[in-house]
Tab-separated table of C-alpha atoms in Angstrom:
chain	number	residue	atom	x	y	z
F	909	UNK	CA	10.396	24.642	-28.675
F	910	UNK	CA	11.834	22.154	-25.594
F	911	UNK	CA	10.278	18.792	-25.318
F	912	UNK	CA	8.051	18.410	-22.619
F	913	UNK	CA	9.677	16.464	-18.970
F	914	UNK	CA	8.886	12.528	-20.273
F	915	UNK	CA	10.187	11.220	-16.577
F	916	UNK	CA	6.972	10.967	-13.631
F	917	UNK	CA	7.040	14.147	-11.217
F	918	UNK	CA	9.687	13.840	-8.090
F	919	UNK	CA	8.435	10.711	-5.871
F	920	UNK	CA	5.924	8.920	-8.168
F	921	UNK	CA	6.465	5.922	-10.754
F	922	UNK	CA	5.187	4.313	-14.130
F	923	UNK	CA	4.668	0.603	-13.859
F	924	UNK	CA	5.103	-1.413	-17.274
F	925	UNK	CA	3.257	-4.434	-17.391
F	926	UNK	CA	5.728	-6.884	-15.755
F	927	UNK	CA	5.133	-4.217	-13.176
F	928	UNK	CA	1.351	-4.518	-12.921
F	929	UNK	CA	1.552	-8.102	-12.957
F	930	UNK	CA	3.478	-8.712	-9.852
F	931	UNK	CA	1.676	-5.878	-8.398
F	932	UNK	CA	-1.784	-7.794	-8.717
F	933	UNK	CA	0.021	-10.974	-7.898
F	934	UNK	CA	0.560	-10.119	-4.730
F	935	UNK	CA	-2.404	-7.868	-4.066
F	936	UNK	CA	-4.136	-10.837	-5.062
F	937	UNK	CA	-2.790	-13.228	-2.311
F	938	UNK	CA	-3.296	-10.014	0.241
F	939	UNK	CA	-7.112	-10.187	-0.829
F	940	UNK	CA	-7.660	-13.511	-0.772
F	941	UNK	CA	-5.704	-14.114	2.601
F	942	UNK	CA	-7.762	-10.880	4.170
F	943	UNK	CA	-11.291	-12.518	3.601
F	944	UNK	CA	-10.673	-15.894	4.346
F	945	UNK	CA	-10.767	-14.011	7.673
F	946	UNK	CA	-13.817	-12.183	7.025
F	947	UNK	CA	-12.160	-8.955	6.389
F	948	UNK	CA	-14.732	-6.731	4.355
F	949	UNK	CA	-13.135	-4.323	1.143
F	950	UNK	CA	-13.638	-0.673	1.819
F	951	UNK	CA	-12.693	2.224	-0.564
F	952	UNK	CA	-12.171	5.834	0.078
F	953	UNK	CA	-11.442	9.134	-1.774
F	954	UNK	CA	-7.751	10.491	-2.781
F	955	UNK	CA	-8.868	13.849	-1.248
F	956	UNK	CA	-9.432	14.448	1.822
F	957	UNK	CA	-10.858	18.285	3.892
F	958	UNK	CA	-7.612	18.624	5.340
F	959	UNK	CA	-8.843	19.634	9.031
F	960	UNK	CA	-9.808	15.598	9.140
F	961	UNK	CA	-6.359	14.734	8.256
F	962	UNK	CA	-4.193	17.850	10.401
F	963	UNK	CA	-2.934	16.692	14.371
F	964	UNK	CA	-3.659	12.748	13.991
F	965	UNK	CA	-0.269	12.285	13.059
F	966	UNK	CA	1.840	14.069	15.587
F	967	UNK	CA	4.344	16.556	14.554
F	968	UNK	CA	6.273	14.751	12.053
F	969	UNK	CA	3.219	13.264	10.304
F	970	UNK	CA	1.727	16.855	9.822
F	971	UNK	CA	4.568	18.324	8.173
F	972	UNK	CA	3.914	15.435	5.376
F	973	UNK	CA	0.858	16.299	4.687
F	974	UNK	CA	0.479	16.324	0.732
F	975	UNK	CA	-2.250	20.075	1.160
F	976	UNK	CA	-4.048	20.919	-2.289
F	977	UNK	CA	-4.596	24.291	-3.024
F	978	UNK	CA	-7.991	25.420	-4.086
F	979	UNK	CA	-8.218	25.395	-8.057
F	980	UNK	CA	-11.016	26.139	-10.440
F	981	UNK	CA	-12.935	29.821	-11.050
F	982	UNK	CA	-15.688	29.679	-8.067
F	983	UNK	CA	-12.213	29.737	-5.415
F	984	UNK	CA	-12.587	32.548	-3.998
F	985	UNK	CA	-8.529	31.815	-2.857
F	986	UNK	CA	-5.255	29.437	-3.783
F	987	UNK	CA	-5.397	28.229	0.244
F	988	UNK	CA	-5.395	24.775	0.749
F	989	UNK	CA	-8.757	22.963	2.264
F	990	UNK	CA	-8.331	19.654	0.855
F	991	UNK	CA	-4.977	17.025	1.471
F	992	UNK	CA	-5.013	13.933	-0.131
F	993	UNK	CA	-4.273	11.001	2.690
F	994	UNK	CA	-1.732	10.591	4.259
F	995	UNK	CA	-2.878	6.879	5.181
F	996	UNK	CA	-5.994	4.559	5.185
F	997	UNK	CA	-6.788	4.957	9.196
F	998	UNK	CA	-7.565	8.138	9.610
F	999	UNK	CA	-10.480	7.840	6.662
F	1000	UNK	CA	-11.531	4.121	7.975
F	1001	UNK	CA	-11.982	6.437	11.536
F	1002	UNK	CA	-14.219	9.140	9.416
F	1003	UNK	CA	-16.213	6.754	7.359
F	1004	UNK	CA	-17.338	4.834	10.686
F	1005	UNK	CA	-18.468	7.949	12.327
F	1006	UNK	CA	-20.322	8.640	9.104
F	1007	UNK	CA	-21.804	5.911	8.297
F	1008	UNK	CA	-22.174	4.342	12.208
F	1009	UNK	CA	-26.008	2.836	11.637
F	1010	UNK	CA	-25.122	1.017	8.706
F	1011	UNK	CA	-21.570	-1.231	9.962
F	1012	UNK	CA	-22.162	-4.390	11.685
F	1013	UNK	CA	-20.795	-4.381	15.659
F	1014	UNK	CA	-17.586	-5.380	14.822
F	1015	UNK	CA	-16.653	-3.894	11.803
F	1016	UNK	CA	-14.225	-6.088	10.129
F	1017	UNK	CA	-12.324	-4.219	7.034
F	1018	UNK	CA	-9.490	-4.184	4.685
F	1019	UNK	CA	-8.466	-1.556	2.396
F	1020	UNK	CA	-5.980	-1.662	-0.444
F	1021	UNK	CA	-5.355	2.008	-1.970
F	1022	UNK	CA	-2.509	4.809	-2.989
F	1023	UNK	CA	-1.823	6.899	-0.470
F	1024	UNK	CA	0.686	10.272	-0.273
F	1025	UNK	CA	3.061	12.056	1.480
F	1026	UNK	CA	5.154	15.328	1.362
F	1027	UNK	CA	8.214	13.417	1.453
F	1028	UNK	CA	12.036	13.857	0.556
F	1029	UNK	CA	12.697	11.529	-2.385
F	1030	UNK	CA	15.144	9.007	-1.804
F	1031	UNK	CA	15.892	5.358	-2.860
F	1032	UNK	CA	13.135	3.203	-1.455
F	1033	UNK	CA	10.987	5.921	-0.265
F	1034	UNK	CA	8.165	7.331	-2.644
F	1035	UNK	CA	5.357	10.236	-2.074
F	1036	UNK	CA	2.911	7.633	-3.447
F	1037	UNK	CA	2.790	4.642	-2.409
F	1038	UNK	CA	0.518	1.652	-1.850
F	1039	UNK	CA	-0.682	0.426	1.777
F	1040	UNK	CA	-2.862	-2.725	2.676
F	1041	UNK	CA	-4.665	-1.952	5.790
F	1042	UNK	CA	-6.467	-4.172	7.892
F	1043	UNK	CA	-8.600	-3.234	10.880
F	1044	UNK	CA	-10.994	-4.197	13.090
F	1045	UNK	CA	-13.677	-2.386	14.909
F	1046	UNK	CA	-15.876	-1.869	18.005
F	1047	UNK	CA	-13.855	-4.544	20.001
F	1048	UNK	CA	-11.059	-4.483	23.301
F	1049	UNK	CA	-10.429	-8.177	23.305
F	1050	UNK	CA	-6.683	-8.972	22.594
F	1051	UNK	CA	-8.409	-12.040	20.148
F	1052	UNK	CA	-8.264	-9.036	17.372
F	1053	UNK	CA	-4.630	-8.514	17.554
F	1054	UNK	CA	-4.102	-12.499	17.347
F	1055	UNK	CA	-6.434	-11.962	14.657
F	1056	UNK	CA	-4.269	-9.794	13.033
F	1057	UNK	CA	-0.959	-10.980	13.599
F	1058	UNK	CA	-2.170	-13.856	12.023
F	1059	UNK	CA	-3.608	-12.809	9.262
F	1060	UNK	CA	-0.944	-11.147	8.113
F	1061	UNK	CA	1.594	-13.970	9.070
F	1062	UNK	CA	-0.616	-16.126	6.401
F	1063	UNK	CA	0.275	-13.100	3.882
F	1064	UNK	CA	3.576	-13.506	4.140
F	1065	UNK	CA	3.769	-17.248	4.120
F	1066	UNK	CA	1.940	-17.506	1.165
F	1067	UNK	CA	4.259	-15.316	-0.331
F	1068	UNK	CA	7.047	-17.298	0.397
F	1069	UNK	CA	8.665	-15.431	3.124
F	1070	UNK	CA	9.703	-17.707	6.007
F	1071	UNK	CA	12.153	-15.951	7.777
F	1072	UNK	CA	10.349	-13.222	10.387
F	1073	UNK	CA	8.979	-12.453	13.253
F	1074	UNK	CA	6.046	-10.063	14.356
F	1075	UNK	CA	7.847	-8.046	17.074
F	1076	UNK	CA	5.767	-6.638	19.529
F	1077	UNK	CA	5.228	-4.925	22.508
F	1078	UNK	CA	2.527	-2.249	24.361
F	1079	UNK	CA	1.989	1.830	23.858
F	1080	UNK	CA	1.152	1.274	28.346
F	1081	UNK	CA	4.455	-0.669	28.835
F	1082	UNK	CA	6.413	2.099	27.242
F	1083	UNK	CA	4.410	4.243	29.005
F	1084	UNK	CA	5.093	2.708	32.384
F	1085	UNK	CA	9.039	2.802	31.246
F	1086	UNK	CA	9.111	6.446	30.506
F	1087	UNK	CA	7.248	6.940	33.724
F	1088	UNK	CA	9.645	4.710	35.447
F	1089	UNK	CA	12.825	6.282	34.151
F	1090	UNK	CA	12.052	9.351	34.759
F	1091	UNK	CA	10.455	10.770	31.726
F	1092	UNK	CA	8.662	13.439	31.935
F	1093	UNK	CA	4.996	13.486	30.551
F	1094	UNK	CA	5.023	16.072	28.268
F	1095	UNK	CA	8.217	14.447	26.902
F	1096	UNK	CA	6.391	11.061	26.411
F	1097	UNK	CA	5.611	11.411	22.626
F	1098	UNK	CA	9.016	12.934	21.462
F	1099	UNK	CA	10.817	10.568	24.161
F	1100	UNK	CA	9.172	7.458	21.629
F	1101	UNK	CA	10.052	9.484	18.272
F	1102	UNK	CA	13.514	9.256	19.079
F	1103	UNK	CA	12.861	5.725	21.298
F	1104	UNK	CA	11.135	4.113	17.746
F	1105	UNK	CA	14.909	4.976	16.036
F	1106	UNK	CA	17.484	2.677	18.377
F	1107	UNK	CA	17.321	0.266	15.347
F	1108	UNK	CA	18.276	2.559	12.761
F	1109	UNK	CA	20.236	5.121	14.398
F	1110	UNK	CA	21.450	3.541	17.203
F	1111	UNK	CA	22.401	3.724	21.296
F	1112	UNK	CA	24.371	7.149	20.487
F	1113	UNK	CA	22.281	8.294	17.680
F	1114	UNK	CA	18.892	8.039	20.078
F	1115	UNK	CA	21.040	9.660	22.894
F	1116	UNK	CA	21.671	12.783	20.997
F	1117	UNK	CA	17.937	13.279	19.987
F	1118	UNK	CA	17.490	12.698	22.846
F	1119	UNK	CA	19.041	15.295	24.016
F	1120	UNK	CA	17.714	17.443	21.092
F	1121	UNK	CA	13.985	16.638	22.618
F	1122	UNK	CA	14.957	18.003	25.723
F	1123	UNK	CA	14.239	14.980	27.692
F	1124	UNK	CA	16.274	14.678	31.258
F	1125	UNK	CA	20.227	13.330	30.460
F	1126	UNK	CA	19.714	10.879	33.704
F	1127	UNK	CA	16.004	9.485	32.828
F	1128	UNK	CA	17.965	9.185	29.343
F	1129	UNK	CA	20.564	6.748	30.274
F	1130	UNK	CA	18.665	5.630	32.272
F	1131	UNK	CA	16.460	3.951	29.140
F	1132	UNK	CA	19.053	3.421	27.462
F	1133	UNK	CA	19.987	0.769	29.789
F	1134	UNK	CA	17.112	-0.681	29.723
F	1135	UNK	CA	17.054	-2.040	26.692
F	1136	UNK	CA	20.849	-2.727	26.327
F	1137	UNK	CA	20.597	-4.686	29.320
F	1138	UNK	CA	17.824	-6.111	27.539
F	1139	UNK	CA	19.492	-7.604	24.559
F	1140	UNK	CA	22.061	-9.155	26.544
F	1141	UNK	CA	19.056	-10.622	28.354
F	1142	UNK	CA	17.411	-12.024	25.111
F	1143	UNK	CA	21.005	-13.566	24.054
F	1144	UNK	CA	21.278	-15.058	27.008
F	1145	UNK	CA	17.692	-17.071	26.563
F	1146	UNK	CA	18.384	-17.528	22.911
F	1147	UNK	CA	21.510	-19.564	24.204
F	1148	UNK	CA	19.331	-21.239	26.918
F	1149	UNK	CA	16.761	-22.194	24.808
F	1150	UNK	CA	18.769	-24.820	22.420
F	1151	UNK	CA	18.029	-24.997	18.670
F	1152	UNK	CA	14.176	-25.518	18.856
F	1153	UNK	CA	13.081	-22.311	17.273
F	1154	UNK	CA	9.511	-22.063	19.352
F	1155	UNK	CA	11.056	-22.979	22.245
F	1156	UNK	CA	13.869	-20.178	22.186
F	1157	UNK	CA	11.302	-17.803	21.339
F	1158	UNK	CA	9.004	-18.695	24.007
F	1159	UNK	CA	11.988	-18.615	26.049
F	1160	UNK	CA	12.566	-14.914	25.435
F	1161	UNK	CA	9.487	-13.364	25.340
F	1162	UNK	CA	9.503	-14.645	28.631
F	1163	UNK	CA	12.859	-13.639	30.021
F	1164	UNK	CA	12.040	-10.387	28.694
F	1165	UNK	CA	8.337	-9.562	30.045
F	1166	UNK	CA	10.503	-10.888	33.440
F	1167	UNK	CA	12.248	-7.882	32.947
F	1168	UNK	CA	10.074	-5.650	32.419
F	1169	UNK	CA	7.836	-6.467	35.344
F	1170	UNK	CA	10.698	-5.649	37.021
F	1171	UNK	CA	11.421	-2.185	35.864
F	1172	UNK	CA	8.151	-1.082	35.985
F	1173	UNK	CA	7.345	-2.506	39.481
F	1174	UNK	CA	3.977	-1.679	40.861
F	1175	UNK	CA	3.231	1.718	37.424
F	1176	UNK	CA	-0.417	0.900	36.906
F	1177	UNK	CA	-0.114	1.442	33.529
F	1178	UNK	CA	2.966	-0.867	32.784
F	1179	UNK	CA	1.681	-3.477	34.183
F	1180	UNK	CA	-1.548	-3.995	32.670
F	1181	UNK	CA	0.492	-3.751	29.796
F	1182	UNK	CA	2.239	-6.414	30.178
F	1183	UNK	CA	-0.863	-8.522	31.331
F	1184	UNK	CA	-2.552	-7.647	27.371
F	1185	UNK	CA	1.234	-8.566	26.289
F	1186	UNK	CA	1.071	-11.938	28.076
F	1187	UNK	CA	-3.261	-12.543	27.056
F	1188	UNK	CA	-1.176	-11.886	23.204
F	1189	UNK	CA	1.046	-14.262	23.310
F	1190	UNK	CA	-1.424	-17.082	24.965
F	1191	UNK	CA	-3.666	-16.218	22.007
F	1192	UNK	CA	-1.375	-16.854	19.786
F	1193	UNK	CA	0.078	-19.478	20.580
F	1194	UNK	CA	-3.829	-21.281	19.985
F	1195	UNK	CA	-3.603	-19.719	16.607
F	1196	UNK	CA	-0.017	-21.874	15.568
F	1197	UNK	CA	1.530	-18.364	15.341
F	1198	UNK	CA	3.824	-18.099	18.321
F	1199	UNK	CA	7.325	-18.827	16.374
F	1200	UNK	CA	6.674	-15.837	15.083
F	1201	UNK	CA	6.041	-13.307	17.594
F	1202	UNK	CA	8.952	-11.449	19.558
F	1203	UNK	CA	8.327	-9.154	22.162
F	1204	UNK	CA	10.288	-6.205	21.811
F	1205	UNK	CA	10.183	-2.812	24.046
F	1206	UNK	CA	12.358	-0.519	21.799
F	1207	UNK	CA	9.294	-0.617	19.019
F	1208	UNK	CA	7.543	2.300	19.754
F	1209	UNK	CA	6.080	3.375	16.279
F	1210	UNK	CA	6.218	6.738	15.443
F	1211	UNK	CA	1.985	7.318	15.169
F	1212	UNK	CA	0.472	9.429	18.079
F	1213	UNK	CA	-2.281	7.791	17.918
F	1214	UNK	CA	-1.703	4.715	18.982
F	1215	UNK	CA	-2.653	3.562	23.183
F	1216	UNK	CA	-2.161	0.126	23.103
F	1217	UNK	CA	-0.050	-2.942	21.617
F	1218	UNK	CA	1.816	-2.366	18.696
F	1219	UNK	CA	3.120	-4.485	15.694
F	1220	UNK	CA	5.719	-4.387	13.074
F	1221	UNK	CA	7.016	-7.228	10.950
F	1222	UNK	CA	10.852	-7.392	10.235
F	1223	UNK	CA	12.830	-10.012	8.286
F	1224	UNK	CA	16.015	-11.270	9.163
F	1225	UNK	CA	19.326	-9.573	7.327
F	1226	UNK	CA	16.347	-6.663	5.554
F	1227	UNK	CA	16.673	-2.888	7.210
F	1228	UNK	CA	13.526	-1.427	7.406
F	1229	UNK	CA	9.825	-3.894	8.480
F	1230	UNK	CA	7.251	-4.689	5.712
F	1231	UNK	CA	4.878	-3.854	7.497
F	1232	UNK	CA	3.163	-2.040	11.378
F	1233	UNK	CA	0.100	-1.372	12.986
F	1234	UNK	CA	-1.897	-2.086	16.372
F	1235	UNK	CA	-4.232	-1.019	18.698
F	1236	UNK	CA	-5.782	3.013	18.506
F	1237	UNK	CA	-8.754	3.102	20.436
F	1238	UNK	CA	-9.434	6.861	20.772
F	1239	UNK	CA	-9.000	7.783	17.338
F	1240	UNK	CA	-12.101	7.295	15.451
F	1241	UNK	CA	-14.365	8.531	19.158
F	1242	UNK	CA	-12.592	12.238	17.609
F	1243	UNK	CA	-14.927	12.155	15.129
F	1244	UNK	CA	-18.017	9.633	16.469
F	1245	UNK	CA	-17.729	11.584	19.499
F	1246	UNK	CA	-18.093	8.152	20.829
F	1247	UNK	CA	-15.680	5.504	21.989
F	1248	UNK	CA	-15.097	2.648	19.629
F	1249	UNK	CA	-12.315	0.310	20.160
F	1250	UNK	CA	-10.064	-0.744	16.989
F	1251	UNK	CA	-7.098	-2.095	15.885
F	1252	UNK	CA	-5.689	-2.499	12.551
F	1253	UNK	CA	-2.329	-3.535	10.856
F	1254	UNK	CA	-0.719	-2.301	7.168
F	1255	UNK	CA	1.485	-4.579	5.038
F	1256	UNK	CA	3.883	-2.630	3.126
F	1257	UNK	CA	3.328	-3.433	-0.927
F	1258	UNK	CA	6.547	-1.395	-2.057
F	1259	UNK	CA	8.787	-3.209	0.203
F	1260	UNK	CA	7.078	-6.646	-0.441
F	1261	UNK	CA	7.586	-6.132	-3.904
F	1262	UNK	CA	11.175	-5.006	-3.420
F	1263	UNK	CA	12.380	-7.618	-1.567
F	1264	UNK	CA	10.324	-10.044	-3.573
F	1265	UNK	CA	12.317	-9.094	-7.046
F	1266	UNK	CA	15.515	-9.101	-5.276
F	1267	UNK	CA	14.868	-13.136	-4.261
F	1268	UNK	CA	13.157	-13.814	-7.144
F	1269	UNK	CA	10.322	-14.909	-5.188
F	1270	UNK	CA	7.843	-14.229	-7.923
F	1271	UNK	CA	6.302	-17.091	-10.009
F	1272	UNK	CA	7.690	-17.491	-13.170
F	1273	UNK	CA	4.766	-17.387	-15.685
F	1274	UNK	CA	4.172	-13.795	-13.962
F	1275	UNK	CA	7.059	-11.984	-16.863
F	1276	UNK	CA	5.297	-13.887	-19.625
F	1277	UNK	CA	3.051	-12.431	-22.027
F	1278	UNK	CA	-0.548	-11.835	-20.301
F	1279	UNK	CA	-1.774	-13.994	-23.980
F	1280	UNK	CA	-2.227	-17.860	-24.454
F	1281	UNK	CA	-2.184	-17.273	-27.947
F	1282	UNK	CA	-1.418	-15.180	-31.155
F	1283	UNK	CA	-2.750	-14.814	-33.662
F	1284	UNK	CA	-1.380	-13.685	-36.994
F	1285	UNK	CA	-2.820	-11.204	-40.350
F	1286	UNK	CA	-0.828	-12.377	-43.185
F	1287	UNK	CA	-2.298	-9.955	-45.684
F	1288	UNK	CA	-5.370	-8.066	-46.221
F	1289	UNK	CA	-7.278	-10.583	-47.387
F	1290	UNK	CA	-7.050	-12.287	-44.414
F	1291	UNK	CA	-7.575	-9.747	-42.181
F	1292	UNK	CA	-11.789	-11.153	-41.781
F	1293	UNK	CA	-10.507	-14.261	-41.266
F	1294	UNK	CA	-7.713	-13.532	-38.544
F	1295	UNK	CA	-10.277	-11.160	-36.514
F	1296	UNK	CA	-13.419	-14.555	-36.998
F	1297	UNK	CA	-10.769	-16.831	-35.316
F	1298	UNK	CA	-9.792	-14.944	-32.388
F	1299	UNK	CA	-13.098	-14.170	-31.426
F	1300	UNK	CA	-14.011	-17.573	-31.639
F	1301	UNK	CA	-10.654	-19.078	-29.733
F	1302	UNK	CA	-11.574	-15.791	-26.832
F	1303	UNK	CA	-15.246	-17.694	-26.617
F	1304	UNK	CA	-13.105	-20.702	-25.996
F	1305	UNK	CA	-11.291	-19.005	-23.587
F	1306	UNK	CA	-8.397	-18.236	-24.474
F	1307	UNK	CA	-6.080	-14.751	-23.633
F	1308	UNK	CA	-5.672	-14.035	-28.073
F	1309	UNK	CA	-3.558	-10.971	-28.737
F	1310	UNK	CA	-4.404	-10.715	-32.210
F	1311	UNK	CA	-1.296	-9.036	-34.125
F	1312	UNK	CA	-2.339	-6.231	-36.396
F	1313	UNK	CA	-0.532	-5.974	-39.281
F	1314	UNK	CA	0.722	-7.472	-41.911
F	1315	UNK	CA	4.410	-6.783	-41.690
F	1316	UNK	CA	6.507	-8.427	-44.852
């Protein structure tokens, strides 16, 4: 009889004790910081009704939803009516709609649970992974964006990160830029999906994707020219600002916002987005995180439910991001039937763990045994004494490992 497979399913992982201790350490820091900012914990089921999830993540997201076929003798068919949650934001929107009368006017929650995506497994890409979300519902104030950025920044600095930036953009700014460039309104979502890959596949790659998505060549060229020009502008602003990091970042943000204002002109949507970005920058200065925030008009974030500011954390010399989020004022209304503004951010736990391991950022004691004392059993006659001693030490507050056999 052939032996059963012992490895986990594709895209899934086992976590041995040392791995779990590292994960618990990072999660503990995240919880501590989030609660210091006034956020409350929330948990939701792993499975959601499939109609809850479908249509909330754009065309690419819909294809990655992990559908669950009906099971059990009482089910009439094998058609999927449930799905594993794709993220923690849509379940949050459902919860707010369901329990609106039991929640405070401004609901601040954090949630740390696994999510599942039917993606092709690859190095660093899994089908099951944890998200660490923080969200505020009920307020349109840009103070919310600032507080969320400050909380995420404090988590990373507490864990030992220093060389990171919070890239900041705005969906209204993007809408204004796309409109002025001549991208047809019905092509905006496709253009944003392609634009979000600019730092990964480069100008030529994005141009090819624009073409594949039916975006007019002239509009695509004008867009890419604008972002290429911004890169040169940022470089010049950095040189002019000298070596002082806060001054350099402030000069860069001022130059970029100025160029956006010139490009969007009297486009109302783009101008409103610029005003909100400026408010966030002003509040970030008051919150002491201005040096972390960088205006990046190329940041798009692919999820279609974002309506306002969007954020993403990048680390120097590291591909990809450590987290991202933004404002999604219309999503909760899909479930609640009323307008409920919301803004949130998700830290990438798995990515943070990989980087911390590669850079040896974990405290040294995490790699050791969880026990303070080991009690041995010298022979069968000593079993009772060893058990009594182990219990006495535990009552004294020590972590005790009782070795169960009298090895020779």
